[in-house]
Amino acid sequence: MKQLSNMELSTFFNQLTLILRSGISYTEGITLMLEDTPSKEGQEILSAILQEAEYTGSLSQALKASSCFPDYAFQMTALGEQTGHLDDVTNSLGEYYQHEESLWKNIKNAVTYPLFMMGMMGIVLLILVIKVLPIFHQVFDQLGGIPSGLPGKILELGTLFEKYSIAVVISVFLLGIILFYFLWHRQRFSKLLPRHILKKIALSRFASGMYLSLSSGFDIEESLSMISELVENKEISAKIQLLQKEITEGNDFLTALKDSELFSGVYLRLIHIGFKTGSIDSVMKEIAIQCNEDVEEQLDRFISNIEPTLIAVLCIIVGMILLSVMLPLLSIISNIG
């Protein structure tokens, strides 16, 4: 079975939280969810979870056996079962995966628009090369010959593209499909964003995961071990590993955090206060919210900056192509006159 999406995970855990807080057991709750699920695939997943839960008496084992849930989800569920706070854990997991889905949608929107603009630029240039340049080629032929140098090369390229226009269009179309297929994978798609935005996304994911782990009863060392698998950014991941290493070597958390340079400035100060007052989980939640707001703001700024840049690039390319053939044409016309 395929792994569930962030939205599906959020929906599952939110429904489970509502069921548990209503005093219904999770086996009865999953049975109710099964009755309300219209899709065949969803019914198969819930049936497998229900069957395994009834056999083992453990929801976390059932989630693990289904192969549809991330390691983090069933590890946290196991902790909820052990501590007797399963409803709190499922509620936090629902919020976590809802946050992940919101983050992914923002990333997708930020990257899709520039890709769409680039695709439109490609279409405009293709029309220019295939349809417009051959007309200029005919005009030059009638006026006495093709100019030499760059104008001649561009006109020859237009003639060549016109001759094989169907093959060119099909090739560009297939290339676009292949590019879209590879980029649509979340990890590849997000790599198109600027480095500073990717770092902020990784910090948001780290802080959100730390809040969930710490508030569910894990200590700092255990939380770091679990969260390190959630962070995909290599730079932030390396800093987390350094943080773990220093704590293992006996350094206190605040010193290790400062040496790792994972957080700085206000964030570092807030964590220091939260650690001293015993409310570090709440501080991590606030940092996650703030990082997420920063990411949304930076993504909006990225989109607003990329649009005029792409339009300017398109204008320059089209202008250069047209000028390279127009100037020789004007020169020939003036000599004839």
Short mmCIF file of C-alpha atoms in Angstrom, two decimals:
data_model
loop_
_atom_site.label_atom_id
_atom_site.label_comp_id
_atom_site.label_asym_id
_atom_site.label_seq_id
_atom_site.Cartn_x
_atom_site.Cartn_y
_atom_site.Cartn_z
CA MET A 1 0.00 0.00 0.00
CA LYS A 2 1.15 3.55 -0.73
CA GLN A 3 2.13 5.89 2.07
CA LEU A 4 -0.57 8.39 2.99
CA SER A 5 -0.21 12.05 2.05
CA ASN A 6 0.11 14.77 4.69
CA MET A 7 -3.54 15.74 4.19
CA GLU A 8 -4.69 12.13 4.60
CA LEU A 9 -2.53 11.72 7.71
CA SER A 10 -3.91 14.94 9.20
CA THR A 11 -7.50 13.87 8.50
CA PHE A 12 -6.92 10.41 9.99
CA PHE A 13 -5.38 11.67 13.22
CA ASN A 14 -7.90 14.51 13.62
CA GLN A 15 -10.80 12.05 13.28
CA LEU A 16 -9.09 9.65 15.67
CA THR A 17 -8.66 12.46 18.22
CA LEU A 18 -12.37 13.31 18.02
CA ILE A 19 -13.27 9.64 18.51
CA LEU A 20 -10.92 9.10 21.48
CA ARG A 21 -12.05 12.29 23.23
CA SER A 22 -15.66 11.15 22.83
CA GLY A 23 -14.89 8.09 24.95
CA ILE A 24 -14.93 5.62 22.05
CA SER A 25 -12.12 3.07 21.74
CA TYR A 26 -9.86 3.36 18.72
CA THR A 27 -11.04 -0.02 17.36
CA GLU A 28 -14.66 1.12 17.46
CA GLY A 29 -13.61 4.47 16.02
CA ILE A 30 -11.74 2.91 13.10
CA THR A 31 -14.83 0.77 12.44
CA LEU A 32 -16.92 3.96 12.23
CA MET A 33 -14.31 5.58 9.96
CA LEU A 34 -14.40 2.48 7.77
CA GLU A 35 -18.15 2.81 7.33
CA ASP A 36 -17.83 6.47 6.29
CA THR A 37 -14.93 5.99 3.87
CA PRO A 38 -16.15 5.97 0.24
CA SER A 39 -12.91 5.01 -1.54
CA LYS A 40 -11.97 1.36 -1.93
CA GLU A 41 -8.30 2.07 -1.20
CA GLY A 42 -9.20 3.88 2.03
CA GLN A 43 -11.39 0.99 3.12
CA GLU A 44 -8.56 -1.49 2.48
CA ILE A 45 -6.13 0.57 4.59
CA LEU A 46 -8.56 0.99 7.49
CA SER A 47 -9.56 -2.70 7.34
CA ALA A 48 -5.90 -3.72 7.56
CA ILE A 49 -5.32 -1.36 10.51
CA LEU A 50 -8.45 -2.58 12.31
CA GLN A 51 -7.58 -6.24 11.81
CA GLU A 52 -4.02 -5.77 13.09
CA ALA A 53 -5.16 -3.59 16.03
CA GLU A 54 -7.67 -6.23 17.15
CA TYR A 55 -5.01 -8.95 16.83
CA THR A 56 -2.14 -7.15 18.60
CA GLY A 57 -4.09 -4.81 20.88
CA SER A 58 -1.80 -1.96 19.79
CA LEU A 59 -2.69 0.91 17.49
CA SER A 60 0.96 1.81 16.87
CA GLN A 61 1.75 -1.76 15.76
CA ALA A 62 -1.28 -1.67 13.46
CA LEU A 63 -0.11 1.59 11.89
CA LYS A 64 3.38 0.17 11.42
CA ALA A 65 2.09 -3.07 9.86
CA SER A 66 -0.02 -1.15 7.32
CA SER A 67 3.15 0.43 5.79
CA CYS A 68 1.09 3.55 5.06
CA PHE A 69 2.35 5.69 7.95
CA PRO A 70 5.76 7.37 8.45
CA ASP A 71 8.01 6.03 11.22
CA TYR A 72 7.48 9.25 13.16
CA ALA A 73 3.70 8.73 13.25
CA PHE A 74 3.66 5.25 14.74
CA GLN A 75 6.58 6.01 17.11
CA MET A 76 4.62 8.93 18.54
CA THR A 77 1.47 6.79 18.68
CA ALA A 78 3.38 4.14 20.62
CA LEU A 79 4.43 6.79 23.13
CA GLY A 80 0.81 7.94 23.48
CA GLU A 81 -0.26 4.39 24.27
CA GLN A 82 2.53 3.96 26.85
CA THR A 83 1.80 7.23 28.66
CA GLY A 84 -2.00 7.03 28.45
CA HIS A 85 -2.22 10.28 26.49
CA LEU A 86 -3.05 8.83 23.08
CA ASP A 87 -5.66 11.52 22.33
CA ASP A 88 -3.15 14.31 22.98
CA VAL A 89 -0.59 12.65 20.72
CA THR A 90 -3.05 12.06 17.87
CA ASN A 91 -4.22 15.66 18.19
CA SER A 92 -0.61 16.91 17.94
CA LEU A 93 0.05 14.61 14.99
CA GLY A 94 -3.04 15.97 13.22
CA GLU A 95 -1.75 19.53 13.71
CA TYR A 96 1.76 18.55 12.64
CA TYR A 97 0.71 16.97 9.35
CA GLN A 98 -1.72 19.80 8.65
CA HIS A 99 1.21 22.20 9.06
CA GLU A 100 3.30 20.02 6.73
CA GLU A 101 0.54 20.07 4.10
CA SER A 102 0.21 23.85 4.33
CA LEU A 103 3.97 24.19 3.98
CA TRP A 104 4.04 21.90 0.95
CA LYS A 105 1.22 23.83 -0.75
CA ASN A 106 3.10 27.10 -0.24
CA ILE A 107 6.25 25.57 -1.73
CA LYS A 108 4.31 24.15 -4.68
CA ASN A 109 2.62 27.48 -5.40
CA ALA A 110 5.91 29.36 -5.16
CA VAL A 111 7.68 27.06 -7.63
CA THR A 112 4.77 26.34 -10.00
CA TYR A 113 4.31 29.98 -11.03
CA PRO A 114 7.91 30.52 -12.21
CA LEU A 115 7.82 27.17 -14.03
CA PHE A 116 4.58 28.21 -15.72
CA MET A 117 6.15 31.52 -16.75
CA MET A 118 9.19 29.71 -18.13
CA GLY A 119 6.91 27.39 -20.07
CA MET A 120 5.08 30.38 -21.59
CA MET A 121 8.44 31.93 -22.48
CA GLY A 122 9.40 28.72 -24.24
CA ILE A 123 6.16 28.70 -26.24
CA VAL A 124 6.64 32.36 -27.31
CA LEU A 125 10.22 31.69 -28.39
CA LEU A 126 9.16 28.54 -30.22
CA ILE A 127 6.50 30.44 -32.18
CA LEU A 128 9.02 33.18 -32.95
CA VAL A 129 11.62 30.73 -34.25
CA ILE A 130 9.25 28.43 -36.16
CA LYS A 131 6.76 30.96 -37.61
CA VAL A 132 8.32 34.44 -37.65
CA LEU A 133 11.96 33.84 -38.60
CA PRO A 134 11.12 31.86 -41.77
CA ILE A 135 9.13 34.91 -43.00
CA PHE A 136 12.22 37.07 -42.55
CA HIS A 137 14.23 34.41 -44.40
CA GLN A 138 11.90 34.70 -47.41
CA VAL A 139 12.12 38.49 -47.33
CA PHE A 140 15.94 38.39 -47.38
CA ASP A 141 15.86 35.90 -50.26
CA GLN A 142 13.69 38.29 -52.28
CA LEU A 143 15.96 41.25 -51.47
CA GLY A 144 19.16 39.63 -52.60
CA GLY A 145 20.44 37.06 -50.14
CA ILE A 146 20.84 35.97 -46.54
CA PRO A 147 23.10 38.20 -44.38
CA SER A 148 26.27 36.71 -42.89
CA GLY A 149 27.24 36.40 -39.24
CA LEU A 150 24.76 36.08 -36.36
CA PRO A 151 21.67 37.19 -38.35
CA GLY A 152 22.33 34.49 -40.93
CA LYS A 153 22.77 31.82 -38.28
CA ILE A 154 19.51 32.81 -36.58
CA LEU A 155 17.59 32.75 -39.89
CA GLU A 156 19.05 29.33 -40.74
CA LEU A 157 18.00 28.09 -37.32
CA GLY A 158 14.45 29.33 -37.94
CA THR A 159 14.34 27.56 -41.33
CA LEU A 160 15.63 24.33 -39.76
CA PHE A 161 13.08 24.48 -36.95
CA GLU A 162 10.27 25.16 -39.44
CA LYS A 163 11.33 22.13 -41.50
CA TYR A 164 11.18 19.86 -38.47
CA SER A 165 8.53 21.81 -36.56
CA ILE A 166 6.38 18.78 -35.69
CA ALA A 167 9.37 16.88 -34.30
CA VAL A 168 10.53 19.97 -32.38
CA VAL A 169 7.10 20.57 -30.82
CA ILE A 170 6.73 16.89 -29.84
CA SER A 171 10.25 16.84 -28.36
CA VAL A 172 9.64 20.00 -26.33
CA PHE A 173 6.29 18.62 -25.14
CA LEU A 174 7.84 15.30 -24.04
CA LEU A 175 10.70 17.13 -22.36
CA GLY A 176 8.19 19.23 -20.44
CA ILE A 177 6.32 16.10 -19.28
CA ILE A 178 9.56 14.42 -18.16
CA LEU A 179 10.68 17.57 -16.32
CA PHE A 180 7.29 17.91 -14.64
CA TYR A 181 7.33 14.24 -13.59
CA PHE A 182 10.73 14.49 -11.92
CA LEU A 183 10.12 17.87 -10.33
CA TRP A 184 6.72 16.90 -8.94
CA HIS A 185 8.42 14.72 -6.35
CA ARG A 186 8.41 16.83 -3.21
CA GLN A 187 12.12 16.69 -2.45
CA ARG A 188 13.15 17.62 -6.00
CA PHE A 189 10.44 20.26 -6.31
CA SER A 190 11.46 22.10 -3.16
CA LYS A 191 15.13 22.22 -4.23
CA LEU A 192 14.19 24.84 -6.83
CA LEU A 193 13.68 27.35 -4.03
CA PRO A 194 16.42 29.74 -2.82
CA ARG A 195 18.76 28.40 -0.14
CA HIS A 196 17.64 30.79 2.62
CA ILE A 197 13.99 29.70 2.20
CA LEU A 198 14.94 26.01 2.33
CA LYS A 199 16.85 26.60 5.58
CA LYS A 200 13.87 28.38 7.13
CA ILE A 201 11.56 25.53 6.08
CA ALA A 202 13.92 23.02 7.71
CA LEU A 203 14.01 25.05 10.94
CA SER A 204 10.22 25.24 10.95
CA ARG A 205 9.98 21.46 10.55
CA PHE A 206 12.60 20.93 13.27
CA ALA A 207 10.88 23.22 15.78
CA SER A 208 7.45 21.72 15.03
CA GLY A 209 8.74 18.18 15.49
CA MET A 210 10.57 19.09 18.70
CA TYR A 211 7.40 20.61 20.14
CA LEU A 212 5.41 17.47 19.34
CA SER A 213 8.06 15.12 20.77
CA LEU A 214 8.78 17.14 23.92
CA SER A 215 5.10 17.77 24.69
CA SER A 216 4.44 14.03 24.27
CA GLY A 217 6.97 13.03 26.92
CA PHE A 218 10.24 12.42 25.08
CA ASP A 219 13.38 13.94 26.54
CA ILE A 220 15.59 16.24 24.44
CA GLU A 221 18.02 13.53 23.35
CA GLU A 222 15.26 11.17 22.22
CA SER A 223 13.45 14.02 20.46
CA LEU A 224 16.57 15.03 18.55
CA SER A 225 17.10 11.43 17.44
CA MET A 226 13.57 11.27 16.01
CA ILE A 227 13.51 14.75 14.47
CA SER A 228 16.84 14.33 12.67
CA GLU A 229 15.08 11.94 10.28
CA LEU A 230 12.42 14.54 9.41
CA VAL A 231 14.82 17.29 8.30
CA GLU A 232 15.90 16.94 4.66
CA ASN A 233 18.06 20.07 4.40
CA LYS A 234 21.71 18.92 4.56
CA GLU A 235 23.00 22.06 6.26
CA ILE A 236 20.41 22.01 9.04
CA SER A 237 20.72 18.23 9.37
CA ALA A 238 24.48 18.57 9.89
CA LYS A 239 23.89 21.12 12.67
CA ILE A 240 21.39 18.78 14.35
CA GLN A 241 23.96 15.99 14.23
CA LEU A 242 26.56 18.31 15.78
CA LEU A 243 24.04 19.19 18.50
CA GLN A 244 23.42 15.49 19.19
CA LYS A 245 27.15 14.78 19.28
CA GLU A 246 27.87 17.53 21.82
CA ILE A 247 25.03 16.38 24.09
CA THR A 248 26.33 12.80 23.88
CA GLU A 249 29.79 14.03 24.88
CA GLY A 250 28.34 15.54 28.04
CA ASN A 251 27.69 19.18 27.15
CA ASP A 252 24.47 20.71 28.41
CA PHE A 253 21.72 21.40 25.88
CA LEU A 254 22.01 25.20 25.81
CA THR A 255 25.80 25.15 25.29
CA ALA A 256 25.49 22.49 22.60
CA LEU A 257 22.70 24.43 20.88
CA LYS A 258 24.79 27.60 20.81
CA ASP A 259 27.87 25.76 19.48
CA SER A 260 25.83 24.06 16.74
CA GLU A 261 24.58 27.48 15.49
CA LEU A 262 21.22 25.89 14.74
CA PHE A 263 19.43 28.93 16.16
CA SER A 264 20.72 32.41 16.83
CA GLY A 265 19.53 35.78 18.08
CA VAL A 266 16.00 35.98 19.44
CA TYR A 267 15.25 32.30 18.84
CA LEU A 268 18.28 31.19 20.86
CA ARG A 269 17.33 33.53 23.69
CA LEU A 270 13.74 32.23 23.73
CA ILE A 271 14.95 28.63 23.89
CA HIS A 272 17.29 29.56 26.75
CA ILE A 273 14.37 31.04 28.73
CA GLY A 274 12.09 28.10 27.86
CA PHE A 275 14.70 25.57 28.98
CA LYS A 276 15.29 27.35 32.29
CA THR A 277 11.55 27.68 33.00
CA GLY A 278 10.63 24.16 31.89
CA SER A 279 8.48 25.36 28.97
CA ILE A 280 10.79 24.55 26.08
CA ASP A 281 8.02 22.64 24.26
CA SER A 282 5.83 25.77 24.18
CA VAL A 283 8.78 27.86 22.99
CA MET A 284 9.45 25.37 20.18
CA LYS A 285 5.80 25.64 19.13
CA GLU A 286 6.05 29.44 18.96
CA ILE A 287 9.31 29.23 17.00
CA ALA A 288 7.67 26.81 14.54
CA ILE A 289 4.76 29.22 14.04
CA GLN A 290 7.12 32.16 13.55
CA CYS A 291 9.33 30.23 11.12
CA ASN A 292 6.27 29.18 9.13
CA GLU A 293 5.09 32.80 8.89
CA ASP A 294 8.58 33.83 7.76
CA VAL A 295 8.53 31.10 5.10
CA GLU A 296 5.16 32.30 3.74
CA GLU A 297 6.41 35.89 3.63
CA GLN A 298 9.65 34.90 1.87
CA LEU A 299 7.77 32.72 -0.63
CA ASP A 300 5.46 35.64 -1.48
CA ARG A 301 8.49 37.88 -1.94
CA PHE A 302 10.15 35.23 -4.11
CA ILE A 303 7.13 35.08 -6.42
CA SER A 304 6.82 38.87 -6.64
CA ASN A 305 10.51 39.18 -7.56
CA ILE A 306 10.64 36.35 -10.08
CA GLU A 307 7.76 37.60 -12.26
CA PRO A 308 9.35 40.86 -13.50
CA THR A 309 12.71 39.08 -13.84
CA LEU A 310 11.29 36.41 -16.15
CA ILE A 311 9.37 38.99 -18.20
CA ALA A 312 12.54 41.08 -18.57
CA VAL A 313 14.52 38.02 -19.70
CA LEU A 314 11.85 37.15 -22.26
CA CYS A 315 11.81 40.72 -23.62
CA ILE A 316 15.61 40.77 -23.91
CA ILE A 317 15.78 37.43 -25.75
CA VAL A 318 12.95 38.29 -28.15
CA GLY A 319 14.38 41.79 -28.68
CA MET A 320 17.85 40.44 -29.46
CA ILE A 321 16.48 37.94 -31.98
CA LEU A 322 14.32 40.51 -33.75
CA LEU A 323 17.01 43.21 -33.78
CA SER A 324 19.60 40.80 -35.16
CA VAL A 325 17.44 40.27 -38.27
CA MET A 326 15.75 43.68 -38.43
CA LEU A 327 18.93 45.75 -38.56
CA PRO A 328 20.36 43.97 -41.64
CA LEU A 329 16.91 44.19 -43.26
CA LEU A 330 16.73 47.96 -42.65
CA SER A 331 20.25 48.32 -44.02
CA ILE A 332 19.32 46.50 -47.26
CA ILE A 333 16.13 48.54 -47.66
CA SER A 334 18.03 51.83 -47.16
CA ASN A 335 20.63 50.82 -49.80
CA ILE A 336 17.87 49.97 -52.27
CA GLY A 337 16.28 53.35 -51.60
#
